Coordinates of C-alpha atoms and ligand atoms in Angstrom, one line a residue:
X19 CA -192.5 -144.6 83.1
X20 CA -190.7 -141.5 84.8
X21 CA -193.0 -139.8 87.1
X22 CA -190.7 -136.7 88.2
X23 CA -187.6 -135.1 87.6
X24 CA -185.0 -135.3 89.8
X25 CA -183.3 -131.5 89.8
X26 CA -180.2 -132.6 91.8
X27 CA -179.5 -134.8 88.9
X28 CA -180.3 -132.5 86.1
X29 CA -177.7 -130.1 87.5
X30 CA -174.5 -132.3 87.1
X31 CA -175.6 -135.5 84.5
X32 CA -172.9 -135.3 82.0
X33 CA -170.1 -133.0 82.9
X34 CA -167.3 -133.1 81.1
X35 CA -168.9 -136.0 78.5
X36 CA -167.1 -135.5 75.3
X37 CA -169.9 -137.7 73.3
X38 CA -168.9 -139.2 69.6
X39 CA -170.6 -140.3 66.8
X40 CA -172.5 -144.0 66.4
X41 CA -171.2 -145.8 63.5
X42 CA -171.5 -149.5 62.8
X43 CA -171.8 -150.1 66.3
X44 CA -168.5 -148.4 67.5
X45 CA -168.2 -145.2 69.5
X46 CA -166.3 -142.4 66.9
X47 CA -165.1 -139.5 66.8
X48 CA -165.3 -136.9 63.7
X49 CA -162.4 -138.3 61.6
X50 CA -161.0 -134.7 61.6
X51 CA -161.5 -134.7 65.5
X52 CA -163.4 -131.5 65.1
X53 CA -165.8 -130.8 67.6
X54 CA -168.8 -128.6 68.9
X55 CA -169.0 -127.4 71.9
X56 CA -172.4 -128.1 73.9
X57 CA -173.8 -125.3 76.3
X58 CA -176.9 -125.1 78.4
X59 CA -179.6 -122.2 77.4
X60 CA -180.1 -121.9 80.9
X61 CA -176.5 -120.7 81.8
X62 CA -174.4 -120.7 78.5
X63 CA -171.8 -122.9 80.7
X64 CA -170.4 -125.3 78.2
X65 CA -170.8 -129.1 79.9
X66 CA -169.9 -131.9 76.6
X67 CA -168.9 -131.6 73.4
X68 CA -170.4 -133.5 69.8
X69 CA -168.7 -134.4 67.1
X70 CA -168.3 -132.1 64.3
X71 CA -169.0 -134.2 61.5
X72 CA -168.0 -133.6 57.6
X73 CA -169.0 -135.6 54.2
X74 CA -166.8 -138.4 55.3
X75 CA -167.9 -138.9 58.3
X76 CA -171.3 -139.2 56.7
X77 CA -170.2 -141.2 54.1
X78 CA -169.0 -143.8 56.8
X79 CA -172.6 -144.2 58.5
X80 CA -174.2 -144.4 54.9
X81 CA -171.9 -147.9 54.2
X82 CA -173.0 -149.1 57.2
X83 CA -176.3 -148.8 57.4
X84 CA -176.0 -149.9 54.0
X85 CA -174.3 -153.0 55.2
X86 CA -176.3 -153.7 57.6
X87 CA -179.2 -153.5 55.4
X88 CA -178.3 -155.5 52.5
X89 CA -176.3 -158.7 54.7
X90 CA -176.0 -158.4 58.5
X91 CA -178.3 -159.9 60.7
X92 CA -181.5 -157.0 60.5
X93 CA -181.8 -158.2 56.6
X94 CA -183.1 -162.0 57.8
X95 CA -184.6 -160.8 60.6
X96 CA -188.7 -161.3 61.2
X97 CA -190.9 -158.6 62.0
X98 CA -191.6 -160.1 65.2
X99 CA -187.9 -159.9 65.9
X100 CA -188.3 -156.3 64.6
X101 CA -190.7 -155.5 67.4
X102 CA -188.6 -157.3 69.5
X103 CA -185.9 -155.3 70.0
X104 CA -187.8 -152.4 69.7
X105 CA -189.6 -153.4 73.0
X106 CA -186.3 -154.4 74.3
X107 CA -185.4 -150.8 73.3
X108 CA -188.3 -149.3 74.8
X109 CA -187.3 -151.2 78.6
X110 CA -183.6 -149.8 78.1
X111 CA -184.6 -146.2 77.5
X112 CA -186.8 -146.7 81.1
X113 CA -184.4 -148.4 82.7
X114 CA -181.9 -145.3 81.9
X115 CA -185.2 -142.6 81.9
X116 CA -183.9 -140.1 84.8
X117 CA -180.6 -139.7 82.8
X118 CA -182.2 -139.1 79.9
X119 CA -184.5 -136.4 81.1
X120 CA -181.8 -135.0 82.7
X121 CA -179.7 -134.6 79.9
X122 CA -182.5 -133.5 77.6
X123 CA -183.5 -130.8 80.0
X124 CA -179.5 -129.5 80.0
X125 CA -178.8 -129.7 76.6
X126 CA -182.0 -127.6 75.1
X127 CA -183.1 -126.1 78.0
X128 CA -186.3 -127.5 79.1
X129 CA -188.2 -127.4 82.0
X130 CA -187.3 -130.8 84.2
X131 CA -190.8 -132.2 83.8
X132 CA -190.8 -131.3 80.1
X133 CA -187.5 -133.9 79.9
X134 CA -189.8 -136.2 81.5
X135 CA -192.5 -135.9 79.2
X136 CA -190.0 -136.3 76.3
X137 CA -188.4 -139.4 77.5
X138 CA -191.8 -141.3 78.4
X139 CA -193.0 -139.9 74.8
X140 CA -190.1 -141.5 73.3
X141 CA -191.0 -144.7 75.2
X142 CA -194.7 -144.3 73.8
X143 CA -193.1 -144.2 70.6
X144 CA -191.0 -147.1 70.5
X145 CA -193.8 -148.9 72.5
X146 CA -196.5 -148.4 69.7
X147 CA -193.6 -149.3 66.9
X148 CA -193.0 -152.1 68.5
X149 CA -196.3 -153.3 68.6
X150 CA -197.2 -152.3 65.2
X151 CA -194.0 -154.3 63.1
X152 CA -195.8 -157.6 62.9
X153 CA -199.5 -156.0 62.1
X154 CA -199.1 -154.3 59.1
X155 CA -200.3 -156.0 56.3
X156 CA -199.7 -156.1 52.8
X157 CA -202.5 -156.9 50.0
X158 CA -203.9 -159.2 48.0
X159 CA -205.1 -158.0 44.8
X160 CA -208.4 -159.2 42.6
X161 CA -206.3 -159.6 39.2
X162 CA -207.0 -161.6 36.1
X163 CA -208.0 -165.3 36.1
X164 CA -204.8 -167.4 36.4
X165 CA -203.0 -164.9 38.2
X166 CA -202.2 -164.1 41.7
X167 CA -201.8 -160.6 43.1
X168 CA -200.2 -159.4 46.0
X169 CA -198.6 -156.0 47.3
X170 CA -195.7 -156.3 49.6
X171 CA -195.0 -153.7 52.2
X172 CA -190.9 -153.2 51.9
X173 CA -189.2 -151.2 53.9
X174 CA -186.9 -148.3 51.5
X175 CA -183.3 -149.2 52.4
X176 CA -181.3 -147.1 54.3
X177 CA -183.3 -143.9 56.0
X178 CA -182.0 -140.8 57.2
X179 CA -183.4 -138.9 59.6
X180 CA -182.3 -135.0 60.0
X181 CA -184.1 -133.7 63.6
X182 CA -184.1 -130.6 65.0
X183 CA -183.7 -129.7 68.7
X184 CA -186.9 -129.0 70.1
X185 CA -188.3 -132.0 70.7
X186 CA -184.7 -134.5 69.8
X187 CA -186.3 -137.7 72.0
X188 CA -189.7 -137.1 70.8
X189 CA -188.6 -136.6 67.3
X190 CA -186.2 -139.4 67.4
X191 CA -188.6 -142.0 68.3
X192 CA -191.3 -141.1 66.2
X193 CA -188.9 -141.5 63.0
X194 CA -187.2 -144.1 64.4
X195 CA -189.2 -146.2 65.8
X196 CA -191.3 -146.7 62.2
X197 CA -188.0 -146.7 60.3
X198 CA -186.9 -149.8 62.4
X199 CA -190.4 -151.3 62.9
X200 CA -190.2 -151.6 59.0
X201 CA -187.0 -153.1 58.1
X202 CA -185.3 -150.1 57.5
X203 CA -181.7 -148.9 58.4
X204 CA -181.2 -145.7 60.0
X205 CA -178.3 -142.7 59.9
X206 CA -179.6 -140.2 62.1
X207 CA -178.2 -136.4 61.9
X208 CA -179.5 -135.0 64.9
X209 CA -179.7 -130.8 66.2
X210 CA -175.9 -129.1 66.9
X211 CA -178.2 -127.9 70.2
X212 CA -179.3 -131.0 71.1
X213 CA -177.8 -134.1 70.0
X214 CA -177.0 -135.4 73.2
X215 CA -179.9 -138.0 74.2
X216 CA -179.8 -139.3 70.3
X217 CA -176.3 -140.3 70.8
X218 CA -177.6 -141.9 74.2
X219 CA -180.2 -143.9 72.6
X220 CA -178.1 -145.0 69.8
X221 CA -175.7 -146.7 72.5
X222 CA -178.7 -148.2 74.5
X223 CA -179.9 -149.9 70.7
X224 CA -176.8 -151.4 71.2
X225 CA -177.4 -152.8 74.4
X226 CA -180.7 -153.6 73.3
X227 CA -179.4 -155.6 70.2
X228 CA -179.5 -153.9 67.7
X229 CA -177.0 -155.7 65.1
X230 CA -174.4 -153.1 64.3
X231 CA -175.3 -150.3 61.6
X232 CA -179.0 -150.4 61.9
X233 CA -178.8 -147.5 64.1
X234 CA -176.0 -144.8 63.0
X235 CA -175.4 -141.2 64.3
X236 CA -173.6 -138.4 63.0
X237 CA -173.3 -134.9 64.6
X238 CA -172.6 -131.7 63.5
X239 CA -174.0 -128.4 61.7
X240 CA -176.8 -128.9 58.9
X241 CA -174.5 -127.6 55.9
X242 CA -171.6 -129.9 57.2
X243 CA -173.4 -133.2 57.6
X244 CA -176.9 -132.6 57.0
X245 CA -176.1 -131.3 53.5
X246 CA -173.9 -134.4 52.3
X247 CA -176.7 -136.8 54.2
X248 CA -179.3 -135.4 52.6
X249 CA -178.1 -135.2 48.9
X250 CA -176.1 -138.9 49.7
X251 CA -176.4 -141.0 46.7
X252 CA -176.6 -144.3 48.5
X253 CA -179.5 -143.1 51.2
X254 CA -183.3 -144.6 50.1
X255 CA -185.7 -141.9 51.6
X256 CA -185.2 -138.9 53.9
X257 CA -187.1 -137.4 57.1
X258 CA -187.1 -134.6 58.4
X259 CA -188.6 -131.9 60.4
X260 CA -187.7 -127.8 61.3
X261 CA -188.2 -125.1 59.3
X262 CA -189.3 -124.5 55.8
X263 CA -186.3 -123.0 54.5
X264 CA -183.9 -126.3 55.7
X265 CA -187.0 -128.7 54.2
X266 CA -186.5 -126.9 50.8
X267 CA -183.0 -127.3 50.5
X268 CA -183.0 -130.6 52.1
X269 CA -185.8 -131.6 49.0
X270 CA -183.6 -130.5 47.0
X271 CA -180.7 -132.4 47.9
X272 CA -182.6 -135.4 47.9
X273 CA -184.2 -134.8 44.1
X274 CA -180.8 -135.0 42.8
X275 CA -181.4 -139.0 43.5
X276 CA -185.2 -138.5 43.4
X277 CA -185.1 -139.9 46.6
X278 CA -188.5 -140.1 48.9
X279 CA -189.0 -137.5 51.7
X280 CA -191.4 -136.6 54.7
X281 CA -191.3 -133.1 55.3
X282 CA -192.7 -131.4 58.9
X283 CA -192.2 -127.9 58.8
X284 CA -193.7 -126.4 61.4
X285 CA -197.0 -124.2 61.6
X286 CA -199.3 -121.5 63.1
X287 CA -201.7 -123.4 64.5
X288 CA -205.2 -121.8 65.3
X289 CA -207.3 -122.4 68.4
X290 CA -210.7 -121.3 67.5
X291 CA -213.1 -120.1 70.1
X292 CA -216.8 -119.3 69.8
X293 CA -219.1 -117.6 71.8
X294 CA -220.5 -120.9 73.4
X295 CA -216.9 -122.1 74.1
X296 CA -216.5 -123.6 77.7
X297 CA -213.3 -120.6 78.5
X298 CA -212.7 -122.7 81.8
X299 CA -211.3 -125.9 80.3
X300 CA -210.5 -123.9 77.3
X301 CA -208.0 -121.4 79.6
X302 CA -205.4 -123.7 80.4
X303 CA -205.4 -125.7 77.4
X304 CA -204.6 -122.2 75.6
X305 CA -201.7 -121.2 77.4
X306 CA -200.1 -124.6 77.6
X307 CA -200.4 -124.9 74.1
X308 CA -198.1 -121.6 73.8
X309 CA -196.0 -122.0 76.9
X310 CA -195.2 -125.3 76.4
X311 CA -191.5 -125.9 75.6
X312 CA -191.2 -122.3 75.9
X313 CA -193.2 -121.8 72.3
X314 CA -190.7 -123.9 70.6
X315 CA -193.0 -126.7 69.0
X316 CA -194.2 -127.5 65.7
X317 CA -197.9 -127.6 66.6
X318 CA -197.7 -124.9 68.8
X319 CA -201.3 -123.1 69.2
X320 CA -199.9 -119.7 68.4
X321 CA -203.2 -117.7 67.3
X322 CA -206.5 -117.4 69.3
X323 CA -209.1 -116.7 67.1
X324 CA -211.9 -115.4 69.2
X325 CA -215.5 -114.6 68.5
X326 CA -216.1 -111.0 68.9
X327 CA -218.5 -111.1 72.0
X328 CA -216.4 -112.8 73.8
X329 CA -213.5 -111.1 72.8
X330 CA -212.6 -109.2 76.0
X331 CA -213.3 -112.0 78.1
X332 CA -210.8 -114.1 76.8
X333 CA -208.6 -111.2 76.2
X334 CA -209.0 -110.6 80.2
X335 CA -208.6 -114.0 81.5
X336 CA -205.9 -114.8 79.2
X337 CA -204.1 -111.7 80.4
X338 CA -204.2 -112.6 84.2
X339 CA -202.7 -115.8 83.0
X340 CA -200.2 -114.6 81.1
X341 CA -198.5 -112.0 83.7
X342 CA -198.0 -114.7 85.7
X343 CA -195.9 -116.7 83.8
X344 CA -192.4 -116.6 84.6
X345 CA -189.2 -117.6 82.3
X346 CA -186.4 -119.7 84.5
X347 CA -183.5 -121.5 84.3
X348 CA -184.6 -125.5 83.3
X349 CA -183.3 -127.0 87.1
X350 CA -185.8 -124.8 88.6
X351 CA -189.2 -126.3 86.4
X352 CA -191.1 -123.2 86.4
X353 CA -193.7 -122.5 83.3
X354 CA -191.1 -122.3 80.9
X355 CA -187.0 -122.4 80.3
X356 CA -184.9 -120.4 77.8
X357 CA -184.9 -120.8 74.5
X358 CA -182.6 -123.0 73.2
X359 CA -179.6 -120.3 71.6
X360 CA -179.2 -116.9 71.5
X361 CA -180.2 -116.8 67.5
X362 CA -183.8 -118.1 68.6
X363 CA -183.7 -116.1 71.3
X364 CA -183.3 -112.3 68.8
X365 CA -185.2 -114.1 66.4
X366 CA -188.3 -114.3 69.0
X367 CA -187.3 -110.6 70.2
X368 CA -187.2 -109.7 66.5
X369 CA -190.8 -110.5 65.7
X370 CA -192.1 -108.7 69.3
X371 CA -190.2 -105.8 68.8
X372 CA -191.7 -105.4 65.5
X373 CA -195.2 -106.2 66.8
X374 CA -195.0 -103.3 69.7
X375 CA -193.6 -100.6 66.9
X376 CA -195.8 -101.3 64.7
X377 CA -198.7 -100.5 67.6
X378 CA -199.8 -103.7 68.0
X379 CA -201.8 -104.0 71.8
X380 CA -199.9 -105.9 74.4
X381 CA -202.3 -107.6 76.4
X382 CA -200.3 -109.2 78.9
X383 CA -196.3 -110.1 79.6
X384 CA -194.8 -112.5 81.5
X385 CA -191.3 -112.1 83.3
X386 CA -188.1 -113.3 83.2
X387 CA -187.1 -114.5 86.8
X388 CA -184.2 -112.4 88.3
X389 CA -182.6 -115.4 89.2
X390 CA -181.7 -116.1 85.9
X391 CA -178.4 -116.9 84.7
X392 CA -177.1 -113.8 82.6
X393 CA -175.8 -116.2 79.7
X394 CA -179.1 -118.2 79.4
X395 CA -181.4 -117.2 77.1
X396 CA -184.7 -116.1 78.4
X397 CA -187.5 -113.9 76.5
X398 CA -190.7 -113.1 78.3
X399 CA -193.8 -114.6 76.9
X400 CA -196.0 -111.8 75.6
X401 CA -199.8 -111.7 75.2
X402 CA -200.9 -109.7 72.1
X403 CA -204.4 -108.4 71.4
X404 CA -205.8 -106.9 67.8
X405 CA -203.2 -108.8 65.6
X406 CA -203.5 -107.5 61.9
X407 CA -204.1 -110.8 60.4
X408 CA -201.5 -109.7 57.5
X409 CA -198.7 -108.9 59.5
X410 CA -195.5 -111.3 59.9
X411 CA -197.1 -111.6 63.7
X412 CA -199.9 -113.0 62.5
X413 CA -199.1 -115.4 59.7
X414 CA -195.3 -116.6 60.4
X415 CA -194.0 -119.3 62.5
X416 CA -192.5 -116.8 65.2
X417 CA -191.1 -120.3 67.7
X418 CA -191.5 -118.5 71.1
X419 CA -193.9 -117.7 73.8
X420 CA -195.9 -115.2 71.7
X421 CA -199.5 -115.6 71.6
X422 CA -201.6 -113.3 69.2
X423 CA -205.5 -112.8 69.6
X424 CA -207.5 -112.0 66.3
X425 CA -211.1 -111.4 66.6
X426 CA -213.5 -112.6 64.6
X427 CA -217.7 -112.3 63.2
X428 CA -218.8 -115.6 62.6
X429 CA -218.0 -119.1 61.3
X430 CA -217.4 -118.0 57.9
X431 CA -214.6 -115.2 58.5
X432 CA -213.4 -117.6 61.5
X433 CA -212.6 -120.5 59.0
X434 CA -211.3 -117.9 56.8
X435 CA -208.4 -116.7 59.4
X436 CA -207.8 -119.9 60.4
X437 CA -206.5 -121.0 57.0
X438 CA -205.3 -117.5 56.0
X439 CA -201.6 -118.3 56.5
X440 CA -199.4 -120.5 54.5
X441 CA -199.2 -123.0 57.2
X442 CA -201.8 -125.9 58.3
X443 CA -200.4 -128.5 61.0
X444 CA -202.8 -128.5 63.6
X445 CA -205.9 -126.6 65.0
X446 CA -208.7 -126.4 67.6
X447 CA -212.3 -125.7 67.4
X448 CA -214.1 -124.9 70.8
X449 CA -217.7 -124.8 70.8
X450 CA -220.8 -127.0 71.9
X451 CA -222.8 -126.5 68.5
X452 CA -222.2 -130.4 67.4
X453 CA -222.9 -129.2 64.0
X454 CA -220.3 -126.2 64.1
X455 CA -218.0 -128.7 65.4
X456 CA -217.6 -130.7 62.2
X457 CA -218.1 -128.4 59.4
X458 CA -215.2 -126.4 61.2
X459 CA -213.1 -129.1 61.3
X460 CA -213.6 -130.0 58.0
X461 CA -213.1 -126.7 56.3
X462 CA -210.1 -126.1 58.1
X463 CA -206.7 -127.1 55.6
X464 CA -204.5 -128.9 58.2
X465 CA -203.0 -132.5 59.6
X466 CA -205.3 -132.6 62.4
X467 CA -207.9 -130.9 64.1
X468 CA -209.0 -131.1 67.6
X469 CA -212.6 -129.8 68.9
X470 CA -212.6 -129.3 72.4
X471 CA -209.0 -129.9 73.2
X472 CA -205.9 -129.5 71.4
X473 CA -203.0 -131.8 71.4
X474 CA -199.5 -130.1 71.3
X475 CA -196.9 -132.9 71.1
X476 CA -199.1 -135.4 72.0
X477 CA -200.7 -138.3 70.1
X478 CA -198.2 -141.4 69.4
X479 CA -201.8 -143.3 67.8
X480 CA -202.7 -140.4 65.4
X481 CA -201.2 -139.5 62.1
X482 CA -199.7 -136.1 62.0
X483 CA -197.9 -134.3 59.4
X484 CA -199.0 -131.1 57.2
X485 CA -201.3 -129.1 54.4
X486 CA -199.4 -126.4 52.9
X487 CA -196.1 -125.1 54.1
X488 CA -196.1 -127.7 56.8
X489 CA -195.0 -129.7 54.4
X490 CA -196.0 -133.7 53.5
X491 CA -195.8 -137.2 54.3
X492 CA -197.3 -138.3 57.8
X493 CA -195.2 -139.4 60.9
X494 CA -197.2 -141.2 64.2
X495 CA -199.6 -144.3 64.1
X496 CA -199.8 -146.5 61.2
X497 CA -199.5 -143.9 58.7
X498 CA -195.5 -143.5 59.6
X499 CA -195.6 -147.6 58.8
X500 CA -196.3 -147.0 55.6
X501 CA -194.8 -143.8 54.8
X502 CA -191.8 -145.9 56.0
X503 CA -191.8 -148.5 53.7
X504 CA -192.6 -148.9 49.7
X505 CA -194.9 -150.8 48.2
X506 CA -194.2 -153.7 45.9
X507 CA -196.4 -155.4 43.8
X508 CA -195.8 -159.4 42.7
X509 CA -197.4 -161.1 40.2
X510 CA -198.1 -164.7 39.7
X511 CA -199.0 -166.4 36.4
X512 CA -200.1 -169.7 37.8
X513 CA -202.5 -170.6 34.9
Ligands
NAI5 P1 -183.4 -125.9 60.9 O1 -184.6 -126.3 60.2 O2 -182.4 -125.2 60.0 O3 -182.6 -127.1 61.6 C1 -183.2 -128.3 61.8 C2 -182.2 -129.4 61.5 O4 -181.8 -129.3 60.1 C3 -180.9 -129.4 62.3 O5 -180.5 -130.8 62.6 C4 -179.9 -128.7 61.4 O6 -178.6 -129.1 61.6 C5 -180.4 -129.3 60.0 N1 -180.0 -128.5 58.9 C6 -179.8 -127.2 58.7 N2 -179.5 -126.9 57.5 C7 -179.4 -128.0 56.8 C8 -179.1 -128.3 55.4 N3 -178.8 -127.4 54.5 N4 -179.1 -129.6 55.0 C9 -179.5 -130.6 55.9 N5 -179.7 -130.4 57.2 C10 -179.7 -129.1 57.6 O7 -183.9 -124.9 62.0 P2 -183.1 -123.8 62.9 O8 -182.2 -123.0 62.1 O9 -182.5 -124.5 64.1 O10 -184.4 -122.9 63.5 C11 -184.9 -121.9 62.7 C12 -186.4 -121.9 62.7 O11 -186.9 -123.1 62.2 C13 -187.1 -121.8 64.1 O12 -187.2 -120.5 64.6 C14 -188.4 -122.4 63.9 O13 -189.3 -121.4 63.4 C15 -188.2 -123.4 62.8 N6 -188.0 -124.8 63.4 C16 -189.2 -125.6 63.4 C17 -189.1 -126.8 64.0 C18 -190.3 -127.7 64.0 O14 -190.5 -128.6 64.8 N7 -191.2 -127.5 63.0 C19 -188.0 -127.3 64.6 C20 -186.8 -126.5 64.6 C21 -186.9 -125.2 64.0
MG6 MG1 -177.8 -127.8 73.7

């Protein structure tokens, strides 16, 4: 396990790397030789390029996962030997940890300890998939006399994976690591702003032991290669997670197969706080949960609901903390980094200009630090107060360091504004009452629910996925296992 960044190396790692695709085991380029050029969100300064894949280049990982499914080596394979490798996987990803954090951090941006956090979460991952292949059991089932019952757990066939850039490590080894504890084969389509570290692990599968085409990359924009991937007549089942928009379409594409999917689209997660909430280990764990990643997380905590008399208590203590939050380049590891492209970056500004014009309070900002770079792209995190609870503000995933208070007069109107938007991926009750405790948590529509903490990215061991908008299907802990695989019922006549 990495235990700190090291910023010398997350200023140079990977100048000049002109990264290809994984397919079948070999190192390719896109077969038109396109490419993308890949920039840091701390400078703009263009360092590596990716691939810029097409339908054929797709079209060539699909036949080898395929082939690597139905006859190579992986198809005999045990589940021990599944978890195997995946441990073996695990050790190679710590042996090359402080290259991957590094290049993390460039690539989308992040904080250097936030690259750390990703790479030992990827190990986490891997670790628990690892672990789990040989555990999962199918059933036997009570059937008629003379007969013999039993459902098999299978895995689909060949799985692809379509991940977004906030979170590419994380993300990767969460799908990954239960595609491959399961049997499955893999095509992976990773963010144009962050494919870099995917591309890394792919190799280091290799090195692991991967037999050739269980683990196959392809980079490029989502309507080049994530389109064809998705609506790919020869893939079994497709995961995904980013925005609700992409998850439609990508459904879509996959119904023209009726393939499988697991969807996580994101949310606006509520931290609830009542009146007998302990505000001093609430404080931190409410900015984090905003700040982290610069705001760019699916479970984000992105709404404070707060009881009304305590409302300017939190308002004030949450204010002190938020002016002192400063944006900075991802080498210098200060409370957050750019965002991750300019498009995020006016898509963030969009939603607080609209806020301020439309007279929504601003409690508190943040800065940007004048050191910098000019082509990065940095937004001050912004603390607002009085948030009309049917504005875009309130109720829409805004992906940025923008926190929005609502108050609230008691547990009934609070449970109401915590499910009042389309979303429900994660929330947070904070209060002593033992009592409030659970029927809050269980009125509340959403994946998971944490009382007296809250849980932003964290959590290998506990299912997580979406109610609503935030789509379907579970990722993490056992659940993934068997989201991950199909099950198949046999059934003996033995007289
Ligand atoms: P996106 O959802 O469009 O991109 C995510 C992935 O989908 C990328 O790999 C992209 O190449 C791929 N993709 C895009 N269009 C595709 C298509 N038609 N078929 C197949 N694959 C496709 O997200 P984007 O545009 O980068 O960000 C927009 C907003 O989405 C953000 O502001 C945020 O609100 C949300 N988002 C949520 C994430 C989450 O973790 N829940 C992650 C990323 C974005
Ligand atoms: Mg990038």
């Amino acid at each position: 396990m990495l235990t700190k960044p090291d910023n010398a190396y997350t200023r140079t790692v990977g100048d000049g790397r002109r990264a290809t695709n994984i397919i079948g085991g070999k190192p390719v380029p896109a077969r038109s030789g396109a490419t993308i050029d890949v920039a840091s969100p701390s400078d703009g300064a263009v360092f590596a390029s990716i691939p810029r894949s097409d339908g054929a280049d797709v079209d060539a990982a699909v036949a080898a996962a395929r082939a690597a499914f139905e006859t190579g080596p992986w198809a005999r394979m045990s589940a021990l030997e599944r978890g195997r490798l995946l441990f073996a996987l695990h050790d190679k990803i710590g042996e090359n940890a402080g290259e991957l954090a590094a290049l993390e951090s460039r690539d989308a941006g992040k904080p250097a300890r936030q690259g750390v956090a990703d790479v030992n979460g990827a190990m986490r991952y891997f670790e628990f998939n690892a672990g789990a292949a040989d555990k999962l059991n199918g059933d036997q089932i009570p059937f008629l006399d003379g007969y013999t019952a039993l459902a098999m757990r299978e895995p689909h066939g060949v799985v692809a994976g379509i991940i977004p850039w906030n979170y590419p490590l994380q993300i990767l080894g969460r799908v990954a690591g239960a595609a491959l504890a399961m049997g499955n084969t893999l095509v992976i389509k990773p963010a144009e702003d962050a494919s870099l570290t995917t591309i890394r692990v792919a190799e280091l599968a290799l090195e692991a032991g991967f037999p050739e085409g269980v683990f196959n990359v392809v980079t490029g924009y989502g309507a080049e290669a994530g389109a064809p991937l998705s609506a790919h007549p020869d893939v079994d089942y497709v995961t995904f997670t980013g925005s609700p928009v992409t998850g439609t379409a990508i459904q879509a594409a996959a119904a023209i197969n009726n393939r499988g999917v697991t969807m996580e689209l994101g949310g606006k997660s509520p931290q609830i706080l009542f009146a007998d909430a302990d505000l001093e280990a609430a404080m931190p764990v409410l900015v984090n949960a905003i700040i982290q990643n610069g705001g760019q997380t699916c479970s984000a905590g992105s709404r404070i609901l707060v009881e009304r008399s305590i409302h300017d208590t939190v308002a004030a203590q949450l204010a002190e903390r938020f002016s002192a939050l400063v944006a900075e380049p991802h080498w210098a590891d200060g409370d957050l980094g750019p965002l991750v492209n300019a498009v995020q970056a006016d898509r963030v500004a969009g939603f607080v200009d609209a806020a301020k014009a439309a007279g929504t309070p601003v409690l508190a900002e943040g800065q940007v630090s004048g050191d910098a770079p000019a082509g990065g792209h940095y937004v001050a995190p912004v603390l607002f107060g009085g948030v009309d609870p049917e504005s875009d503000l309130a109720r829409q995933e805004v992906f940025g360091p923008v926190l929005s208070m609502l108050a609230f007069d008691g547990e009934d109107e609070a449970i109401r504004l915590a499910n009042a938007t389309d979303f429900g991926l994660v929330a947070a009750v904070w209060t002593r009452d033992g009592g409030r405790q659970f029927r809050v948590a269980r009125a509340i529509r959403s994946g998971q629910v944490f009382v007296n903490c809250y849980g932003a990215g964290g959590g290998v061991e506990l299912p997580f996925g979406g109610f609503k908008k935030s789509g379907h299907g579970r990722e993490k802990g056992l659940e993934a296992l068997r989201d991950m695989s199909a099950t198949k019922a046999i059934i003996f006549n033995h007289g």
